[in-house]
Short mmCIF file of C-alpha atoms and ligand atoms in Angstrom, two decimals:
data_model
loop_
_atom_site.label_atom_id
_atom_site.label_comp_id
_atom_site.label_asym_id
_atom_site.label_seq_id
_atom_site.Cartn_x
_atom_site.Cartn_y
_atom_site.Cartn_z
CA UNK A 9 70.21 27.75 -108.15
CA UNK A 10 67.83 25.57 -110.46
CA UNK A 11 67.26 21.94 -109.86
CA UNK A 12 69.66 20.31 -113.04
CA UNK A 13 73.01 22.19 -111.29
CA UNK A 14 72.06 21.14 -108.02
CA UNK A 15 71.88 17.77 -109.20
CA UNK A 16 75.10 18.19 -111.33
CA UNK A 17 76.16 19.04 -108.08
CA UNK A 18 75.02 16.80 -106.43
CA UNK A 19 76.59 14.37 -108.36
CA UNK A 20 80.03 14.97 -107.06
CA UNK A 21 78.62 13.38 -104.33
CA UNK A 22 78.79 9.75 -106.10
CA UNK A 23 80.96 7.02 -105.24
CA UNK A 24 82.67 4.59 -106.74
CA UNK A 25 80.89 2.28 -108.86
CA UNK A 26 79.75 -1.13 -107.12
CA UNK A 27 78.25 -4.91 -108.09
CA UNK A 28 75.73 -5.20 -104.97
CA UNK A 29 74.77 -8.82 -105.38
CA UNK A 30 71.78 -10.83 -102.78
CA UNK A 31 70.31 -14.31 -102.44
CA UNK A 32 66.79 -14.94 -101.51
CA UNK A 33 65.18 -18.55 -101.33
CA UNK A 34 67.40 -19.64 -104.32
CA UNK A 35 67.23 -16.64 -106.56
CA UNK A 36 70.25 -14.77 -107.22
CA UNK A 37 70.68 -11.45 -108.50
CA UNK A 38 73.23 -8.20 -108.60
CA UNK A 39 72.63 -4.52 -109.44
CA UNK A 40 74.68 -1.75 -109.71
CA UNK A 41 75.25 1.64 -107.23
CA UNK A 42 76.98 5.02 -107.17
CA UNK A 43 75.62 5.14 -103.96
CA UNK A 44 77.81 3.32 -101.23
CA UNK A 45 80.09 4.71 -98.76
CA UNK A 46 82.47 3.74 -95.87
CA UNK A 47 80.38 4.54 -92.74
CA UNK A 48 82.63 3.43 -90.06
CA UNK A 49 86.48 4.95 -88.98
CA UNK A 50 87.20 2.28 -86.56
CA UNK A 51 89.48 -0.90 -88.61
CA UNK A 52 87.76 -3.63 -86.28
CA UNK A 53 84.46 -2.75 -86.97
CA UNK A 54 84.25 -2.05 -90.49
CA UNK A 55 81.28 -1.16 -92.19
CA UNK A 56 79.80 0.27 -95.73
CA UNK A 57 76.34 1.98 -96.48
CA UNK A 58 74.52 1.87 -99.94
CA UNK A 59 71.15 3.44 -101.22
CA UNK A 60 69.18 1.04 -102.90
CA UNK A 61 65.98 2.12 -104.47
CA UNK A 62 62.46 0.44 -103.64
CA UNK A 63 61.93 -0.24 -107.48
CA UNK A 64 64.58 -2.37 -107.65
CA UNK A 65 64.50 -6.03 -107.01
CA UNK A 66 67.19 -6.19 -105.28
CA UNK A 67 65.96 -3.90 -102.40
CA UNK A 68 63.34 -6.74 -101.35
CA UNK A 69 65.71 -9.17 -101.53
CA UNK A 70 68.61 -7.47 -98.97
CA UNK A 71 65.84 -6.55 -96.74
CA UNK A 72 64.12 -9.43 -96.55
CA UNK A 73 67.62 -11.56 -96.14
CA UNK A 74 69.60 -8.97 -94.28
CA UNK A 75 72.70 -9.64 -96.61
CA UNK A 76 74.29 -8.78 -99.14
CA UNK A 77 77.67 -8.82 -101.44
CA UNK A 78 79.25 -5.22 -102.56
CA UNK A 79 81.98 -5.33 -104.81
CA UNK A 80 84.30 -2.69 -105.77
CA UNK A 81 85.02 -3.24 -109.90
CA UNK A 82 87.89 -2.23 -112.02
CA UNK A 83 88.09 0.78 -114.45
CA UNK A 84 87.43 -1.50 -117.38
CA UNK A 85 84.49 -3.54 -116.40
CA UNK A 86 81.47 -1.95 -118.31
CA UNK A 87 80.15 -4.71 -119.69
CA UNK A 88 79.23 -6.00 -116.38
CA UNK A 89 77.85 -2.62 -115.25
CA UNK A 90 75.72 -2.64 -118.21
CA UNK A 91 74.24 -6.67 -118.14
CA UNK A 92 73.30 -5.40 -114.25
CA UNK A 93 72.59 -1.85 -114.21
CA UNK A 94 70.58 -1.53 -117.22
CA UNK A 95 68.03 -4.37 -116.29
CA UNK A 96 66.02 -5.76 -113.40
CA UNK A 97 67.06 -9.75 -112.28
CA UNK A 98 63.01 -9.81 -111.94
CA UNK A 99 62.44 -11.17 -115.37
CA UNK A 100 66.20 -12.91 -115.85
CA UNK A 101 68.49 -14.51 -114.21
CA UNK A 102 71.33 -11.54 -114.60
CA UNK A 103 74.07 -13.74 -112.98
CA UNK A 104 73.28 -17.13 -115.50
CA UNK A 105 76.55 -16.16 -117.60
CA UNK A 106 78.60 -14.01 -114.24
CA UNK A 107 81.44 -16.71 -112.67
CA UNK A 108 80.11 -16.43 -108.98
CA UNK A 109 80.02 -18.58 -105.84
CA UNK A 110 77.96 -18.26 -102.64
CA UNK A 111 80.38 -16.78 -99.95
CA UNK A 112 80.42 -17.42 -96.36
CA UNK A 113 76.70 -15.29 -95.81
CA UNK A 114 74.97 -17.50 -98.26
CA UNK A 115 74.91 -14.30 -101.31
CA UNK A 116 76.84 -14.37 -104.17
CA UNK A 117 80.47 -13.10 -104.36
CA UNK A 118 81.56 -12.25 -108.06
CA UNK A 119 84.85 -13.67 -109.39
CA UNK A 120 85.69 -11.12 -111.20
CA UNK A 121 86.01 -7.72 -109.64
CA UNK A 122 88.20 -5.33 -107.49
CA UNK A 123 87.59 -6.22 -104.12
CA UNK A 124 84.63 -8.02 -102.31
CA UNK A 125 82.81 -6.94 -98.89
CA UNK A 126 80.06 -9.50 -97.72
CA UNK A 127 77.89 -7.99 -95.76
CA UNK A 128 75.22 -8.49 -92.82
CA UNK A 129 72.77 -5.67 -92.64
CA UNK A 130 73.51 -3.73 -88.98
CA UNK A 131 70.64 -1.02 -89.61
CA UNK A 132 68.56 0.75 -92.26
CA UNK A 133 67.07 4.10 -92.52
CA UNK A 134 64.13 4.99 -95.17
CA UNK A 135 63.93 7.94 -97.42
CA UNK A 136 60.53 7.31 -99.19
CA UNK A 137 62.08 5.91 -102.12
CA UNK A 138 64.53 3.85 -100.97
CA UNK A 139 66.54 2.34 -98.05
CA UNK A 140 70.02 3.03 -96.60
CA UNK A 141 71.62 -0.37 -95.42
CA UNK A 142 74.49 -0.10 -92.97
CA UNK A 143 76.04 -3.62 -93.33
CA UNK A 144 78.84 -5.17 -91.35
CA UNK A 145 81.68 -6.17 -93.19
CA UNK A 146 82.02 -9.98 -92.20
CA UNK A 147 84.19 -10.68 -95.24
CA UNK A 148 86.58 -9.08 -97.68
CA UNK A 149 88.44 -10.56 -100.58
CA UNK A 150 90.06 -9.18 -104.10
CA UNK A 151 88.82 -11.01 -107.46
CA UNK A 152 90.22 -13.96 -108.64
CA UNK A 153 90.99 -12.59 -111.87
CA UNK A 154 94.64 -12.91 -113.39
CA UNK A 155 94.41 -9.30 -114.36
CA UNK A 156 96.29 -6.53 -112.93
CA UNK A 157 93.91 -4.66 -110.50
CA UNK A 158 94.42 -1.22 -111.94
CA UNK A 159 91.89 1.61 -110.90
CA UNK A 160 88.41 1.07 -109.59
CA UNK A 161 85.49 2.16 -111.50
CA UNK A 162 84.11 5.62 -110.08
CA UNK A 163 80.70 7.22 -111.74
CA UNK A 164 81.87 9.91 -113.40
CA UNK A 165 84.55 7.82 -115.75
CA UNK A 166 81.48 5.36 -116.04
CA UNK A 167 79.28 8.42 -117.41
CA UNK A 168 82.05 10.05 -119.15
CA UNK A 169 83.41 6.74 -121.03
CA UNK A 170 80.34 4.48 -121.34
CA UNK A 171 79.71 2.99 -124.79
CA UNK A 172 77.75 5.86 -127.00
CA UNK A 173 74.87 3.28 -127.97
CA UNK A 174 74.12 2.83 -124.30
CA UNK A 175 73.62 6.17 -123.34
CA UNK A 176 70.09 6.51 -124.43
CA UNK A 177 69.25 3.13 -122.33
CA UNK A 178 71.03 4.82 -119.42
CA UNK A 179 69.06 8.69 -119.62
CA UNK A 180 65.85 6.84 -119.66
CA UNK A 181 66.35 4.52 -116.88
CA UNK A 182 67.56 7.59 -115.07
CA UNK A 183 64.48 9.74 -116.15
CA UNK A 184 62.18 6.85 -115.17
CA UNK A 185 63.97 6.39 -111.61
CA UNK A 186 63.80 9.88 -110.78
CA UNK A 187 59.98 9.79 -111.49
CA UNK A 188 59.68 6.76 -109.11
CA UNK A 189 61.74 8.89 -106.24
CA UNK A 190 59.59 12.07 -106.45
CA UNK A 191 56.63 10.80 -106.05
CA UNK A 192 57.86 8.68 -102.97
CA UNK A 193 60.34 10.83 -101.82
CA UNK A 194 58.48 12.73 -99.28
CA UNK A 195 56.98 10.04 -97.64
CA UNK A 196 59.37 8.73 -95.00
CA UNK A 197 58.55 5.83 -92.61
CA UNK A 198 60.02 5.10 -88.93
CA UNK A 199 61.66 1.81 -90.27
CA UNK A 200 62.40 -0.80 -87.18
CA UNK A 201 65.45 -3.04 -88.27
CA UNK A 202 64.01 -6.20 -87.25
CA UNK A 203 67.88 -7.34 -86.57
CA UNK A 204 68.51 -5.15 -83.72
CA UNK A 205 67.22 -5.81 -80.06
CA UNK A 206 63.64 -4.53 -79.37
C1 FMN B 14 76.02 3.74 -112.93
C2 FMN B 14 74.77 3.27 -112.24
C3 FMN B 14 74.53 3.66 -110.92
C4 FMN B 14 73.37 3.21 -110.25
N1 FMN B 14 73.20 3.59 -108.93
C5 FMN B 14 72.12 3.09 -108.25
C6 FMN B 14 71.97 3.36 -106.85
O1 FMN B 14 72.81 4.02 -106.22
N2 FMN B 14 70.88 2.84 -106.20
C7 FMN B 14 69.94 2.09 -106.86
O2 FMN B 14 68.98 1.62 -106.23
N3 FMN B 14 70.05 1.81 -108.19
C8 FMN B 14 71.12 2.29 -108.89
N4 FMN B 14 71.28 2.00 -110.22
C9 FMN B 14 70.19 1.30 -110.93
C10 FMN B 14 70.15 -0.21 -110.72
O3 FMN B 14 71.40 -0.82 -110.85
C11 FMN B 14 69.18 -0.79 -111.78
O4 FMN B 14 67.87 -0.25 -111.59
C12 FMN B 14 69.12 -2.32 -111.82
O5 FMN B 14 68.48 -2.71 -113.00
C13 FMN B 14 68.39 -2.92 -110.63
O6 FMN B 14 68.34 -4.32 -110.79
P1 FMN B 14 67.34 -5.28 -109.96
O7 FMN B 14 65.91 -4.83 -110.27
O8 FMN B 14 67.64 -6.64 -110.51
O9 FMN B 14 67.67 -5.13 -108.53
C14 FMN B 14 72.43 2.41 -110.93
C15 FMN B 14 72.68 2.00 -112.26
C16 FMN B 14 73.83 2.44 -112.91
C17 FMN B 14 74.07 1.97 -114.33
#
């Protein structure tokens, strides 16, 4: 099988889509994922991974703070997927104009979203071009938003129903990503999470 239906495949594999928002030294920022996933059974110890790439601002800013805010958004909330997807909180602040307060781990928590887990980062594991964060959920809360909750946002009804004049934005952000991860790919490091006991 050739490399596009593998990663059509592949992309079966996505999860819902998620605000991942951080906090470092009075910057804020949020970025989006297809990438997170529950990684614990047991209800007293719940806990979520994501993939976040290296490129992204956002990944020096959860490791380097060992928190971090995902948020589950409704069916109908592109245009925030698009003001922090599409664009890196390096040059701008991406949250200026996003109703936010700092939750009880110091990173933001949107007002406006599905549900909220704040999380402490537990462990992480490398791939070469990016990290996997296992956080602790220390916090969970729905949006504040008068609207109904209605269905969460997965990736494919994101790719299937996105606005047609952001499409091109999206492929080439893609394209450019994908560069980034196969040149790094390969190159995995023994990461020591500097949170857990020696
Ligand atoms: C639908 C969608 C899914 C995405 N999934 C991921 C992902 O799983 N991991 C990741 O690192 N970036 C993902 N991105 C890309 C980041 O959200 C994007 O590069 C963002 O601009 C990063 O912002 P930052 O540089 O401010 O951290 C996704 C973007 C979109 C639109």
């Amino acid at each position: 099988m050739g490399p596009t239906e593998t990663y059509q495949l592949l992309r079966h594999l996505t999860s819902p889509v998620v605000a991942v928002t951080s906090e470092r030294t009075g910057k804020r920022n949020g970025m989006i994922s297809d990438s997170a996933v529950r990684a614990s059974i047991v209800p007293t110890i719940p806990r979520l991974s994501v993939y976040i790439h290296k490129f992204n601002f956002s990944h020096d800013m959860i490791f380097d703070t060992g928190r971090f805010v995902l948020h589950l958004l409704r069916e109908d909330q592109f245009d925030l997927v698009h003001r922090l997807g599409f664009v890196s909180g390096r040059a701008r602040d991406k949250l200026a104009d996003v109703p936010h307060r700092l939750g009880a781990l110091g990173a933001p928590v949107l007002d406006d979203c599905y549900a909220h887990f704040e999380c402490q980062v537990a462990n992480v594991m490398d791939t070469g071009s990016s990290t996997c964060f296992l956080g602790d959920v220390k916090e969970v809360g729905h949006g504040t938003a008068s609207v109904a909750r209605g269905a969460v946002m997965t990736a494919a009804h994101f790719r299937a129903q996105m606005p047609a004049e952001w499409r091109a934005a999206y492929e080439e952000h893609l394209v450019q990503a994908q560069r980034f991860a196969e040149a790094r790919s390969r190159d995995i490091r023994a990461t020591v999470w500097r949170g857990l006991p020696p």
